[in-house]
Short mmCIF file of N, CA and C in Angstrom, two decimals:
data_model
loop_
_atom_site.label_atom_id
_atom_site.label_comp_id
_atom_site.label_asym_id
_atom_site.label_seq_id
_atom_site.Cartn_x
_atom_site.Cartn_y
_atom_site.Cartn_z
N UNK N 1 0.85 -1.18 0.00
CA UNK N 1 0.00 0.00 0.00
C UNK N 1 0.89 1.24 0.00
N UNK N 2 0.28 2.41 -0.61
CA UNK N 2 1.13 3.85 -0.25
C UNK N 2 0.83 4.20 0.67
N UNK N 3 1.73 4.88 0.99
CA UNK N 3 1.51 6.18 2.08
C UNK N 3 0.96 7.16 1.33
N UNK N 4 0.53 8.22 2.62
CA UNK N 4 -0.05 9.39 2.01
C UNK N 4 1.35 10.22 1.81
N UNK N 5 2.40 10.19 2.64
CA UNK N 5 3.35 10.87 2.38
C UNK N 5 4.15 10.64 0.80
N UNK N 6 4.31 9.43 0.44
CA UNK N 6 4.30 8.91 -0.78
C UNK N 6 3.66 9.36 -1.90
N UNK N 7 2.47 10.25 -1.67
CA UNK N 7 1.62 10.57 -2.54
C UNK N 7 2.14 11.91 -2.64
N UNK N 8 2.29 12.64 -1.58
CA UNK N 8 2.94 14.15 -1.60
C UNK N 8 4.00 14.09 -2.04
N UNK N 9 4.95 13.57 -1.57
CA UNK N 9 6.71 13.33 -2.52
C UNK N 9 6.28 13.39 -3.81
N UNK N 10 5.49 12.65 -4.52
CA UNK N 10 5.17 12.26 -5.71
C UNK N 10 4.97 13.57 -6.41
N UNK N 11 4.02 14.44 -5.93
CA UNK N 11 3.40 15.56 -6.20
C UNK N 11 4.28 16.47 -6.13
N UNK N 12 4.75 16.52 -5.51
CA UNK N 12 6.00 17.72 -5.11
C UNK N 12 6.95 17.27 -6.22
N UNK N 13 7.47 16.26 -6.47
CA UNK N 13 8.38 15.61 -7.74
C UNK N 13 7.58 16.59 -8.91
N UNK N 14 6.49 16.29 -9.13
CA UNK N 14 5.65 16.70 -10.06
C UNK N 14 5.34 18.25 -9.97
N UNK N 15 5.67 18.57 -9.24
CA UNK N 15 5.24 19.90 -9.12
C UNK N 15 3.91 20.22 -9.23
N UNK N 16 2.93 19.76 -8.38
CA UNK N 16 1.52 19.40 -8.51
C UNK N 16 1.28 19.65 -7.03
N UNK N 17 -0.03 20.80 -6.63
CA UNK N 17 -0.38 21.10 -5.58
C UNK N 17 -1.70 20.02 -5.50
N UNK N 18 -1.72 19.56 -4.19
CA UNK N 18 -2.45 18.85 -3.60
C UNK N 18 -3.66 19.27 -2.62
N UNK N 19 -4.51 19.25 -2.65
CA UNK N 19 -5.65 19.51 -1.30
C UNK N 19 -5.42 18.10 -0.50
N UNK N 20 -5.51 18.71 0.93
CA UNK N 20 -5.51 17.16 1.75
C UNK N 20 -6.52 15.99 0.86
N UNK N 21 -7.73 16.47 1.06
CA UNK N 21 -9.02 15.61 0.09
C UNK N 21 -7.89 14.65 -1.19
N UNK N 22 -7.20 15.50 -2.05
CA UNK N 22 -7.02 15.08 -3.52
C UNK N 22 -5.59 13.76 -2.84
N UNK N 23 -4.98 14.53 -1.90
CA UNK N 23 -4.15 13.61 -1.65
C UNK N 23 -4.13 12.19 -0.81
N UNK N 24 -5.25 12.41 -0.59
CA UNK N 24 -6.14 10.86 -0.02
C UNK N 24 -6.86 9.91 -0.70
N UNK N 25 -7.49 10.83 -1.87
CA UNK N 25 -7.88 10.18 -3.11
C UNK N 25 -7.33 9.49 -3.67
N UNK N 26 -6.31 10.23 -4.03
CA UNK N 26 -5.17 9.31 -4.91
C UNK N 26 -4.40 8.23 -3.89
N UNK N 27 -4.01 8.74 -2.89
CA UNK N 27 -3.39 7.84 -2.11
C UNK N 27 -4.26 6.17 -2.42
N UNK N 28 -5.35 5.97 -2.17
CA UNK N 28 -6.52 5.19 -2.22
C UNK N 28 -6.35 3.96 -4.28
N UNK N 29 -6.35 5.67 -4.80
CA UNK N 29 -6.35 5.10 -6.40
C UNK N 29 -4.91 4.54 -6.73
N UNK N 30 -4.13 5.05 -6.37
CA UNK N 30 -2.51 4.36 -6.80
C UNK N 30 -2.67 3.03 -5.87
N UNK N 31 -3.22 2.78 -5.32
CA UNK N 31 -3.13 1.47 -4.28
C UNK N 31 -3.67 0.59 -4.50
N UNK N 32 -4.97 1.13 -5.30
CA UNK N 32 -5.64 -0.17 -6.42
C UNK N 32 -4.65 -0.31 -7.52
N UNK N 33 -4.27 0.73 -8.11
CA UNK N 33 -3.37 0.60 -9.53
C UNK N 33 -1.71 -0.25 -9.03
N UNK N 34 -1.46 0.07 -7.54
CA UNK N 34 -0.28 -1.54 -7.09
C UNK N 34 -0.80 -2.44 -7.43
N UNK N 35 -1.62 -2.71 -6.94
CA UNK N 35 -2.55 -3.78 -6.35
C UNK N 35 -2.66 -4.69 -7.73
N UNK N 36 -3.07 -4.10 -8.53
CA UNK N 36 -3.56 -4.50 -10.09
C UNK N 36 -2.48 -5.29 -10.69
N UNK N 37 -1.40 -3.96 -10.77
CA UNK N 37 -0.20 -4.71 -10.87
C UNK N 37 0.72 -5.41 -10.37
N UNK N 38 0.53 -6.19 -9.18
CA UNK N 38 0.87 -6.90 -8.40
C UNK N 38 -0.04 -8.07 -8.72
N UNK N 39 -0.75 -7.97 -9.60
CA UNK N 39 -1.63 -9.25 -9.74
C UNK N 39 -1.35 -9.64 -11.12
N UNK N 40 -0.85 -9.02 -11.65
CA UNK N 40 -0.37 -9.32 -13.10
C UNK N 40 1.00 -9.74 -13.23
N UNK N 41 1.67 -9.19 -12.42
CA UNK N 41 3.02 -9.78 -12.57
C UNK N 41 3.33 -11.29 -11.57
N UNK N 42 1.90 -11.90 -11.19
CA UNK N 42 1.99 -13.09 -10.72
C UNK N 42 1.47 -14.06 -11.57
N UNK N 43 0.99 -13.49 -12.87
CA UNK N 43 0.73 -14.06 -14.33
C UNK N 43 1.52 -15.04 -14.44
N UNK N 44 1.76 -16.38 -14.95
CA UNK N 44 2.58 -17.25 -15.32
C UNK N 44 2.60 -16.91 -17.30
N UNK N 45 3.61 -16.08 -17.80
CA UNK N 45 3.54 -16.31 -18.79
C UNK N 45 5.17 -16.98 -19.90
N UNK N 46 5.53 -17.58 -18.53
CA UNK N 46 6.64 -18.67 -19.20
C UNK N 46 6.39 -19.32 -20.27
N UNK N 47 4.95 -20.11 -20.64
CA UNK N 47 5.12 -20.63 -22.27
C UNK N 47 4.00 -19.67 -23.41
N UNK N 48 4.44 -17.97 -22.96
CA UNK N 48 3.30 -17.36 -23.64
C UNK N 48 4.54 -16.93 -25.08
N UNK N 49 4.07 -16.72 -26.20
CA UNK N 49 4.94 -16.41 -27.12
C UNK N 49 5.34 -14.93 -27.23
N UNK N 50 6.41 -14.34 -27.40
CA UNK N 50 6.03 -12.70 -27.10
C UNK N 50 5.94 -12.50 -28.43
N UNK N 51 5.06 -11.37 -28.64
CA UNK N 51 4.34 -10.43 -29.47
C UNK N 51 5.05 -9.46 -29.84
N UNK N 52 5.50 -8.88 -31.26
CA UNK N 52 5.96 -8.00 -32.09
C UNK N 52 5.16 -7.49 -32.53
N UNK N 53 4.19 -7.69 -33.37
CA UNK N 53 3.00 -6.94 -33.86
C UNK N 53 2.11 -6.81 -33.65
N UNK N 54 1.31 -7.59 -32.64
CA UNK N 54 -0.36 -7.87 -32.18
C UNK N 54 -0.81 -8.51 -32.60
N UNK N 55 -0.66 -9.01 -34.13
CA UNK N 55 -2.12 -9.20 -35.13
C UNK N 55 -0.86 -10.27 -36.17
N UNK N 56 -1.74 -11.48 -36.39
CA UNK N 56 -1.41 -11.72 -37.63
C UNK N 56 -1.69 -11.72 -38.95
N UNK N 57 -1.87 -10.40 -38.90
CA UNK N 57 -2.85 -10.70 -40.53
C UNK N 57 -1.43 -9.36 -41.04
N UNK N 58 -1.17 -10.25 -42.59
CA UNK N 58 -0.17 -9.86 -43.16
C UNK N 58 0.14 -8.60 -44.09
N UNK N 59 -1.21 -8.59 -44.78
CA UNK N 59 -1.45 -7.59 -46.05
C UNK N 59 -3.51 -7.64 -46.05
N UNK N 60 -3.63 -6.72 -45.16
CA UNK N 60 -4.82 -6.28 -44.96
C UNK N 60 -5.27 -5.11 -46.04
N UNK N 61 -4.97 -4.84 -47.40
CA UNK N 61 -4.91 -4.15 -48.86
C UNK N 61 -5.58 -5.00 -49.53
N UNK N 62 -6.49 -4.61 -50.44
CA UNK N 62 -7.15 -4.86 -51.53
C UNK N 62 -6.16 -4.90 -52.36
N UNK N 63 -5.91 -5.88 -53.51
CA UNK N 63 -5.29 -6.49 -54.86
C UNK N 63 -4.83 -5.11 -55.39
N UNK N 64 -3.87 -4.50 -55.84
CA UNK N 64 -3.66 -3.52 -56.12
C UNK N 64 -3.73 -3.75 -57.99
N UNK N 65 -4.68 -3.44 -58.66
CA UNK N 65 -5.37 -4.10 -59.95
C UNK N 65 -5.86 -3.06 -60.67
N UNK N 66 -5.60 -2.81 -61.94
CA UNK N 66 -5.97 -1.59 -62.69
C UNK N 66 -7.38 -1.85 -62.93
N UNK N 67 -7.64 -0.38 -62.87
CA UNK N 67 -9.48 -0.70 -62.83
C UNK N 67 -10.06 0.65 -63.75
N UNK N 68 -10.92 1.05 -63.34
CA UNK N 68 -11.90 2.28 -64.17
C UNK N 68 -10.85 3.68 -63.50
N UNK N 69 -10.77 4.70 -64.29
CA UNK N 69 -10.25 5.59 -64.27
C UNK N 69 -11.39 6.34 -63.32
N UNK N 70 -10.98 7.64 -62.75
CA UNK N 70 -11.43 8.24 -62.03
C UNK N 70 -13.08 9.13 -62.53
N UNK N 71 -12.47 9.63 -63.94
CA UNK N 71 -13.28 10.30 -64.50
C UNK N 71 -14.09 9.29 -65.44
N UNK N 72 -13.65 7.90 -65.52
CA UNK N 72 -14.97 7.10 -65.88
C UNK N 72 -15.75 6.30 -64.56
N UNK N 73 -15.46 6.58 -63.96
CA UNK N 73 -16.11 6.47 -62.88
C UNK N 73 -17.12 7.71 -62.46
N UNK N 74 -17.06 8.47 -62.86
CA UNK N 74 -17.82 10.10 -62.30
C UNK N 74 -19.21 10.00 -62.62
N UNK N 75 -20.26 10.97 -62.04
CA UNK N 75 -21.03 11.10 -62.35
C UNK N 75 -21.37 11.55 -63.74
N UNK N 76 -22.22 10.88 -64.26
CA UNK N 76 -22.44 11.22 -65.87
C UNK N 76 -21.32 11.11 -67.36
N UNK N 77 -20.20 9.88 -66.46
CA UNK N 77 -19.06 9.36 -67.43
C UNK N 77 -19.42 9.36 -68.93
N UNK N 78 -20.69 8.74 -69.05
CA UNK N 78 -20.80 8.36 -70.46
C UNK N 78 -21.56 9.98 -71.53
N UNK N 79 -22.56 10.86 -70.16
CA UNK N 79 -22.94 11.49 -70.96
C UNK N 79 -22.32 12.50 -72.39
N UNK N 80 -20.79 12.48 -71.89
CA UNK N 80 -20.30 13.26 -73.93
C UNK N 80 -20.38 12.31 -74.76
N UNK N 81 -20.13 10.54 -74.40
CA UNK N 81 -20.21 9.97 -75.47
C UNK N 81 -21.91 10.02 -76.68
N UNK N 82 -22.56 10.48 -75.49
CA UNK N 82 -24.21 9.83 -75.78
C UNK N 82 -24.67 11.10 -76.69
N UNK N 83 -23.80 12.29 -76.85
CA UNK N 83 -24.49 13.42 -77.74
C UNK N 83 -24.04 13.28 -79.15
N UNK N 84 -25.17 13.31 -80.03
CA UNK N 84 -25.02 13.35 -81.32
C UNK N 84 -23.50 14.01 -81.84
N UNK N 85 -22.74 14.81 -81.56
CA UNK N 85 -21.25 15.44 -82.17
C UNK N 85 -20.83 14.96 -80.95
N UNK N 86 -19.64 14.42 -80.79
CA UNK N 86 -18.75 14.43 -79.86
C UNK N 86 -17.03 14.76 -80.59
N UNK N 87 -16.17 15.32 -79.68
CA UNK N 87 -14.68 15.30 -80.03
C UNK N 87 -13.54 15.42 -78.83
N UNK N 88 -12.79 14.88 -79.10
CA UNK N 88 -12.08 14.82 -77.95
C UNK N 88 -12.48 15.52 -76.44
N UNK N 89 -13.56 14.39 -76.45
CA UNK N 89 -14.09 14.97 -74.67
C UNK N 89 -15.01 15.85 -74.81
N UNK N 90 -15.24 16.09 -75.70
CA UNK N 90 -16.20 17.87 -75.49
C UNK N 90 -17.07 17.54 -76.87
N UNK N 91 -18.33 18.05 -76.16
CA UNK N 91 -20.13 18.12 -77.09
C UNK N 91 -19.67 18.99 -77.76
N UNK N 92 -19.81 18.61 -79.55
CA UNK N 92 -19.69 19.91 -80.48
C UNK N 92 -21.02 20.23 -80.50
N UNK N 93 -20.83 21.76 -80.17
CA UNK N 93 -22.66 22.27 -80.37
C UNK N 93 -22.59 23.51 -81.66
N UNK N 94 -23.33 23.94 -82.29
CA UNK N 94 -23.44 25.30 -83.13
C UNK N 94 -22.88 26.03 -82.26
N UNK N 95 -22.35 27.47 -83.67
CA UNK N 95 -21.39 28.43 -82.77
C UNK N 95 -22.27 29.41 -82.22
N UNK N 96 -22.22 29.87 -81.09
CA UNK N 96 -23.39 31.18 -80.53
C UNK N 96 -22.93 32.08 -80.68
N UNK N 97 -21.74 32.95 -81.15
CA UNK N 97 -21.00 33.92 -81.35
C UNK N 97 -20.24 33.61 -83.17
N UNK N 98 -20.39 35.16 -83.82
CA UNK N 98 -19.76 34.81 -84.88
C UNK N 98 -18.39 35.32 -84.57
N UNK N 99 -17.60 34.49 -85.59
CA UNK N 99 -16.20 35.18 -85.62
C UNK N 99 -16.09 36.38 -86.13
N UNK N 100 -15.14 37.03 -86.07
CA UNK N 100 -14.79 38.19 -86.24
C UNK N 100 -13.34 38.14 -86.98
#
């Protein structure tokens, strides 16, 4: 268990002002958080394997595979093909302005 004096050293290390109240509190909460860990490190994990990554999953990525372009993918991809004049990308329409 801590002391309460233990709790003030701590604080004072920290440079952290205490109310009697806060320093009884905690005194209380670090004593569960020993406690906790005093129960974990009585774990037997002699035949546990240790862990580098967490997870075994290797290549969590979709097939990296050529597919539809961005702009045939868009809303209304096909509509320049579908107009009577088309040319490189762009609806030929009549001119609305004459040249000059």
């Amino acid at each position: 268990m801590i002391s309460r004096s233990d709790v003030e050293h701590i604080a004072r290390l920290a440079r952290i002002a205490l109310s009697p109240g806060e320093a009884e509190r905690y005194r209380r909460e670090l004593g569960k958080i020993l406690e906790f860990v005093a129960t974990l490190e009585k774990a037997d994990t002699a035949a546990a394997e240790p862990l580098t990554g967490g997870t075994d999953i290797t290549n969590a990525l979709r097939d990296d595979a050529l597919g539809a372009t961005a702009a045939e993918r868009a809303p209304g991809a096909g509509l320049v093909e579908s107009a009577p004049e088309h040319r490189d990308g762009y609806v030929v329409v009549k001119a609305v302005f004459e040249r000059s």
